[in-house]
Each structure stands twice: as structure tokens, then as C-alpha cells.
Amino acid sequence: KVRLEPAVSVHTDSRWSAGLYASTSLGGGELSAAIGYSDFGGTTGAGGAEDQWSASASYLFSQGTSITLGYGERDAGTGTPDPDSYYAKLGHQWGSHAVSIHYGEYDEVTGTAGDDMTMWGLGWVYTMRNDIELYAGYNNFDLDRTGANFEDLDIVVVGSRIKF
């Protein structure tokens, strides 16, 4: 059985967005996917974009391993580079613990030709109860720009989440 959840939003100035989320059991695991599109009505919207779309899919194998893939692109308008992005994540759950590693590439990330970024990271989550989680993570961001030399940005996060 496939579960579908469509969404549509209409805004002022001929702007609109639409998306579709789908999930199903497949081959002993769980598959979920989503796709979304936004039209900014010929004006500049998010980050100066005229329109953008993105899609992702995740599969959770029955033994606890999961994989996620994503892609997105933006039409930034006349005379501006069109950014796009790719993302992949591999994770595994066992008992109350979950770990993951992820990687992403973001081309023309700032809307400037040649601004390309890579990102990778690690994550860990411990579920104490269904409503309390502890987590920790590390991410590395590397921005490449022609004629410039930036230091990598390293971010460490530690925290908890309480659902209520």
C-alpha cells in the first residue's frame, strides 16, 4: 500500500508551490520519497531564485541500515549561475542507538560562479524513551572560490530533544 500526501500552496503575485510525499513498504523495508517545486512568479524569491525544485528518497532496510539521496536545483534568473545540490546519507540503527555519515556537494552555492561547497559529517542519536533523545554530530564545510582561500568550517553539536 502506497501512502501519498500532496500539498499545494498559492501565494500573492502569481507565486505557488507544490509537493508530493510518498511512502510504502518494499522488499521488507520502508521506502519514502518527496518532490517539491516552487514558482516565484517571474520575480526573485528565495536566494534570488525564479523557481526551484528538489527531490529526495530514503530506504530503511529491515535490519536497521538506511540510505538517503537528495537533489535540488534553482533557476536563479538571468545572468546569475543556477545552483544545484547533491546529498547522500548512510545510517544504521540498533536498539536505542543510531549513527550516520553524510556527504553533500553544492555548486554555485552563493549564486556566484565558481562558489562550490562540499560538506560531510557524522551523527549519533541515543533514544532514552520515545520522547527523549540525546544527540551529537560533527560537520565539515569546505567552500572553494576562484581567487580566494577559505579555511574549512568545522561544527560540533551536542544536545537533546524532548518531544511533547
PDB file of C-alpha atoms in Angstrom:
ATOM      1  CA  LYS A   1       0.000   0.000   0.000  1.00  0.00           C
ATOM      2  CA  VAL A   2       1.379   3.391  -1.043  1.00  0.00           C
ATOM      3  CA  ARG A   3       0.607   6.428   1.090  1.00  0.00           C
ATOM      4  CA  LEU A   4       0.540   9.726  -0.861  1.00  0.00           C
ATOM      5  CA  GLU A   5       0.420  13.198   0.665  1.00  0.00           C
ATOM      6  CA  PRO A   6       0.116  16.031  -1.878  1.00  0.00           C
ATOM      7  CA  ALA A   7       0.463  19.686  -0.883  1.00  0.00           C
ATOM      8  CA  VAL A   8      -0.222  22.883  -2.826  1.00  0.00           C
ATOM      9  CA  SER A   9       0.241  26.471  -1.730  1.00  0.00           C
ATOM     10  CA  VAL A  10      -0.793  29.601  -3.637  1.00  0.00           C
ATOM     11  CA  HIS A  11       0.723  32.964  -2.757  1.00  0.00           C
ATOM     12  CA  THR A  12       0.354  36.563  -3.935  1.00  0.00           C
ATOM     13  CA  ASP A  13       1.993  37.823  -7.157  1.00  0.00           C
ATOM     14  CA  SER A  14       1.463  34.533  -9.077  1.00  0.00           C
ATOM     15  CA  ARG A  15       3.709  32.596  -6.699  1.00  0.00           C
ATOM     16  CA  TRP A  16       2.898  28.976  -5.923  1.00  0.00           C
ATOM     17  CA  SER A  17       4.418  25.769  -4.557  1.00  0.00           C
ATOM     18  CA  ALA A  18       3.536  22.102  -4.833  1.00  0.00           C
ATOM     19  CA  GLY A  19       4.913  18.938  -3.346  1.00  0.00           C
ATOM     20  CA  LEU A  20       4.256  15.232  -3.103  1.00  0.00           C
ATOM     21  CA  TYR A  21       5.362  12.830  -0.387  1.00  0.00           C
ATOM     22  CA  ALA A  22       5.034   9.064  -0.874  1.00  0.00           C
ATOM     23  CA  SER A  23       5.850   6.115   1.364  1.00  0.00           C
ATOM     24  CA  THR A  24       5.398   2.358   1.145  1.00  0.00           C
ATOM     25  CA  SER A  25       6.731  -0.962   2.398  1.00  0.00           C
ATOM     26  CA  LEU A  26       9.054  -2.509  -0.155  1.00  0.00           C
ATOM     27  CA  GLY A  27      11.213  -5.629  -0.043  1.00  0.00           C
ATOM     28  CA  GLY A  28      10.966  -5.967   3.730  1.00  0.00           C
ATOM     29  CA  GLY A  29      11.932  -2.325   4.326  1.00  0.00           C
ATOM     30  CA  GLU A  30      10.369   1.125   4.170  1.00  0.00           C
ATOM     31  CA  LEU A  31      10.703   3.478   1.185  1.00  0.00           C
ATOM     32  CA  SER A  32       9.815   7.169   1.330  1.00  0.00           C
ATOM     33  CA  ALA A  33      10.270   9.865  -1.300  1.00  0.00           C
ATOM     34  CA  ALA A  34       9.338  13.503  -1.779  1.00  0.00           C
ATOM     35  CA  ILE A  35       9.469  16.060  -4.570  1.00  0.00           C
ATOM     36  CA  GLY A  36       8.697  19.755  -4.413  1.00  0.00           C
ATOM     37  CA  TYR A  37       8.546  22.726  -6.764  1.00  0.00           C
ATOM     38  CA  SER A  38       8.213  26.483  -6.160  1.00  0.00           C
ATOM     39  CA  ASP A  39       7.469  29.099  -8.830  1.00  0.00           C
ATOM     40  CA  PHE A  40       8.214  32.640  -7.717  1.00  0.00           C
ATOM     41  CA  GLY A  41       6.015  34.193 -10.421  1.00  0.00           C
ATOM     42  CA  GLY A  42       8.835  35.633 -12.526  1.00  0.00           C
ATOM     43  CA  THR A  43      10.140  37.613  -9.553  1.00  0.00           C
ATOM     44  CA  THR A  44      13.074  36.742  -7.396  1.00  0.00           C
ATOM     45  CA  GLY A  45      12.221  34.621  -4.385  1.00  0.00           C
ATOM     46  CA  ALA A  46      14.378  32.575  -2.013  1.00  0.00           C
ATOM     47  CA  GLY A  47      18.003  33.498  -2.571  1.00  0.00           C
ATOM     48  CA  GLY A  48      17.064  35.488  -5.701  1.00  0.00           C
ATOM     49  CA  ALA A  49      15.546  32.438  -7.405  1.00  0.00           C
ATOM     50  CA  GLU A  50      12.785  32.498 -10.015  1.00  0.00           C
ATOM     51  CA  ASP A  51      11.905  28.865  -9.363  1.00  0.00           C
ATOM     52  CA  GLN A  52      13.357  25.837  -7.655  1.00  0.00           C
ATOM     53  CA  TRP A  53      12.722  22.145  -7.212  1.00  0.00           C
ATOM     54  CA  SER A  54      14.134  19.357  -5.106  1.00  0.00           C
ATOM     55  CA  ALA A  55      13.623  15.643  -4.545  1.00  0.00           C
ATOM     56  CA  SER A  56      14.791  13.045  -2.065  1.00  0.00           C
ATOM     57  CA  ALA A  57      14.313   9.356  -1.370  1.00  0.00           C
ATOM     58  CA  SER A  58      15.139   7.204   1.654  1.00  0.00           C
ATOM     59  CA  TYR A  59      15.111   3.476   2.200  1.00  0.00           C
ATOM     60  CA  LEU A  60      15.215   1.794   5.623  1.00  0.00           C
ATOM     61  CA  PHE A  61      16.271  -1.846   5.383  1.00  0.00           C
ATOM     62  CA  SER A  62      14.690  -4.296   7.841  1.00  0.00           C
ATOM     63  CA  GLN A  63      17.977  -4.836   9.739  1.00  0.00           C
ATOM     64  CA  GLY A  64      18.298  -1.091  10.503  1.00  0.00           C
ATOM     65  CA  THR A  65      20.536   0.283   7.744  1.00  0.00           C
ATOM     66  CA  SER A  66      19.214   3.304   5.858  1.00  0.00           C
ATOM     67  CA  ILE A  67      20.249   5.290   2.808  1.00  0.00           C
ATOM     68  CA  THR A  68      19.043   8.724   1.704  1.00  0.00           C
ATOM     69  CA  LEU A  69      19.722  10.522  -1.592  1.00  0.00           C
ATOM     70  CA  GLY A  70      18.691  14.060  -2.496  1.00  0.00           C
ATOM     71  CA  TYR A  71      18.995  16.545  -5.339  1.00  0.00           C
ATOM     72  CA  GLY A  72      17.864  20.117  -5.835  1.00  0.00           C
ATOM     73  CA  GLU A  73      18.323  22.959  -8.295  1.00  0.00           C
ATOM     74  CA  ARG A  74      17.344  26.582  -8.539  1.00  0.00           C
ATOM     75  CA  ASP A  75      16.789  28.827 -11.555  1.00  0.00           C
ATOM     76  CA  ALA A  76      18.441  31.964 -10.259  1.00  0.00           C
ATOM     77  CA  GLY A  77      17.343  34.219 -13.133  1.00  0.00           C
ATOM     78  CA  THR A  78      19.106  35.969 -15.973  1.00  0.00           C
ATOM     79  CA  GLY A  79      22.847  36.463 -15.599  1.00  0.00           C
ATOM     80  CA  THR A  80      23.162  34.520 -12.350  1.00  0.00           C
ATOM     81  CA  PRO A  81      24.547  30.975 -12.047  1.00  0.00           C
ATOM     82  CA  ASP A  82      21.952  28.308 -11.256  1.00  0.00           C
ATOM     83  CA  PRO A  83      22.898  26.478  -8.047  1.00  0.00           C
ATOM     84  CA  ASP A  84      22.319  22.772  -7.597  1.00  0.00           C
ATOM     85  CA  SER A  85      22.999  20.303  -4.812  1.00  0.00           C
ATOM     86  CA  TYR A  86      23.519  16.590  -4.249  1.00  0.00           C
ATOM     87  CA  TYR A  87      23.285  14.828  -0.892  1.00  0.00           C
ATOM     88  CA  ALA A  88      23.800  11.255   0.357  1.00  0.00           C
ATOM     89  CA  LYS A  89      23.470   9.769   3.832  1.00  0.00           C
ATOM     90  CA  LEU A  90      24.143   6.268   5.144  1.00  0.00           C
ATOM     91  CA  GLY A  91      22.906   5.312   8.593  1.00  0.00           C
ATOM     92  CA  HIS A  92      22.306   2.377  10.884  1.00  0.00           C
ATOM     93  CA  GLN A  93      20.035   1.835  13.900  1.00  0.00           C
ATOM     94  CA  TRP A  94      20.386  -0.849  16.559  1.00  0.00           C
ATOM     95  CA  GLY A  95      18.494  -0.853  19.810  1.00  0.00           C
ATOM     96  CA  SER A  96      18.401   2.676  21.217  1.00  0.00           C
ATOM     97  CA  HIS A  97      21.368   3.886  19.128  1.00  0.00           C
ATOM     98  CA  ALA A  98      21.652   5.296  15.599  1.00  0.00           C
ATOM     99  CA  VAL A  99      24.726   6.508  13.687  1.00  0.00           C
ATOM    100  CA  SER A 100      25.118   8.133  10.286  1.00  0.00           C
ATOM    101  CA  ILE A 101      27.607   9.578   7.850  1.00  0.00           C
ATOM    102  CA  HIS A 102      26.602  12.087   5.173  1.00  0.00           C
ATOM    103  CA  TYR A 103      28.102  13.981   2.246  1.00  0.00           C
ATOM    104  CA  GLY A 104      26.872  16.819   0.056  1.00  0.00           C
ATOM    105  CA  GLU A 105      28.035  18.891  -2.916  1.00  0.00           C
ATOM    106  CA  TYR A 106      26.606  22.347  -3.544  1.00  0.00           C
ATOM    107  CA  ASP A 107      27.534  24.016  -6.857  1.00  0.00           C
ATOM    108  CA  GLU A 108      27.274  27.797  -7.278  1.00  0.00           C
ATOM    109  CA  VAL A 109      26.137  27.761  -3.640  1.00  0.00           C
ATOM    110  CA  THR A 110      26.189  31.537  -3.078  1.00  0.00           C
ATOM    111  CA  GLY A 111      24.845  32.425  -6.531  1.00  0.00           C
ATOM    112  CA  THR A 112      28.395  33.342  -7.581  1.00  0.00           C
ATOM    113  CA  ALA A 113      30.055  31.449 -10.437  1.00  0.00           C
ATOM    114  CA  GLY A 114      32.686  29.100  -9.074  1.00  0.00           C
ATOM    115  CA  ASP A 115      31.450  29.080  -5.451  1.00  0.00           C
ATOM    116  CA  ASP A 116      31.315  25.352  -4.817  1.00  0.00           C
ATOM    117  CA  MET A 117      30.997  23.745  -1.402  1.00  0.00           C
ATOM    118  CA  THR A 118      31.376  20.234  -0.088  1.00  0.00           C
ATOM    119  CA  MET A 119      30.060  19.103   3.260  1.00  0.00           C
ATOM    120  CA  TRP A 120      30.480  15.880   5.177  1.00  0.00           C
ATOM    121  CA  GLY A 121      29.568  14.818   8.662  1.00  0.00           C
ATOM    122  CA  LEU A 122      28.897  12.177  11.279  1.00  0.00           C
ATOM    123  CA  GLY A 123      25.952  11.848  13.634  1.00  0.00           C
ATOM    124  CA  TRP A 124      24.842   9.817  16.653  1.00  0.00           C
ATOM    125  CA  VAL A 125      21.455   9.624  18.401  1.00  0.00           C
ATOM    126  CA  TYR A 126      20.532   7.773  21.601  1.00  0.00           C
ATOM    127  CA  THR A 127      16.812   7.350  22.259  1.00  0.00           C
ATOM    128  CA  MET A 128      16.225   7.158  26.008  1.00  0.00           C
ATOM    129  CA  ARG A 129      12.452   6.842  25.614  1.00  0.00           C
ATOM    130  CA  ASN A 130      10.126   7.530  22.701  1.00  0.00           C
ATOM    131  CA  ASP A 131      10.022  11.197  23.692  1.00  0.00           C
ATOM    132  CA  ILE A 132      13.632  11.885  24.818  1.00  0.00           C
ATOM    133  CA  GLU A 133      16.737  11.764  22.603  1.00  0.00           C
ATOM    134  CA  LEU A 134      20.384  12.692  23.097  1.00  0.00           C
ATOM    135  CA  TYR A 135      22.456  13.528  20.025  1.00  0.00           C
ATOM    136  CA  ALA A 136      25.927  14.555  18.897  1.00  0.00           C
ATOM    137  CA  GLY A 137      27.285  15.425  15.492  1.00  0.00           C
ATOM    138  CA  TYR A 138      30.192  16.817  13.519  1.00  0.00           C
ATOM    139  CA  ASN A 139      30.088  18.631  10.152  1.00  0.00           C
ATOM    140  CA  ASN A 140      32.883  19.936   7.931  1.00  0.00           C
ATOM    141  CA  PHE A 141      32.170  22.600   5.289  1.00  0.00           C
ATOM    142  CA  ASP A 142      34.704  23.443   2.547  1.00  0.00           C
ATOM    143  CA  LEU A 143      33.958  26.448   0.293  1.00  0.00           C
ATOM    144  CA  ASP A 144      36.020  26.784  -2.891  1.00  0.00           C
ATOM    145  CA  ARG A 145      36.063  30.164  -4.641  1.00  0.00           C
ATOM    146  CA  THR A 146      38.308  31.152  -7.527  1.00  0.00           C
ATOM    147  CA  GLY A 147      40.917  33.636  -6.303  1.00  0.00           C
ATOM    148  CA  ALA A 148      40.162  33.096  -2.601  1.00  0.00           C
ATOM    149  CA  ASN A 149      41.342  30.725   0.083  1.00  0.00           C
ATOM    150  CA  PHE A 150      38.880  29.992   2.889  1.00  0.00           C
ATOM    151  CA  GLU A 151      39.519  27.867   5.957  1.00  0.00           C
ATOM    152  CA  ASP A 152      37.191  24.891   6.389  1.00  0.00           C
ATOM    153  CA  LEU A 153      34.368  25.378   8.858  1.00  0.00           C
ATOM    154  CA  ASP A 154      34.051  22.620  11.470  1.00  0.00           C
ATOM    155  CA  ILE A 155      30.911  22.421  13.609  1.00  0.00           C
ATOM    156  CA  VAL A 156      30.303  20.134  16.590  1.00  0.00           C
ATOM    157  CA  VAL A 157      26.822  19.851  18.085  1.00  0.00           C
ATOM    158  CA  VAL A 158      25.666  18.134  21.261  1.00  0.00           C
ATOM    159  CA  GLY A 159      22.136  18.295  22.584  1.00  0.00           C
ATOM    160  CA  SER A 160      18.862  16.693  23.462  1.00  0.00           C
ATOM    161  CA  ARG A 161      15.342  16.685  22.098  1.00  0.00           C
ATOM    162  CA  ILE A 162      12.213  16.297  24.171  1.00  0.00           C
ATOM    163  CA  LYS A 163       9.004  15.628  22.253  1.00  0.00           C
ATOM    164  CA  PHE A 164       5.731  16.709  23.813  1.00  0.00           C
TER     165      PHE A 164
END
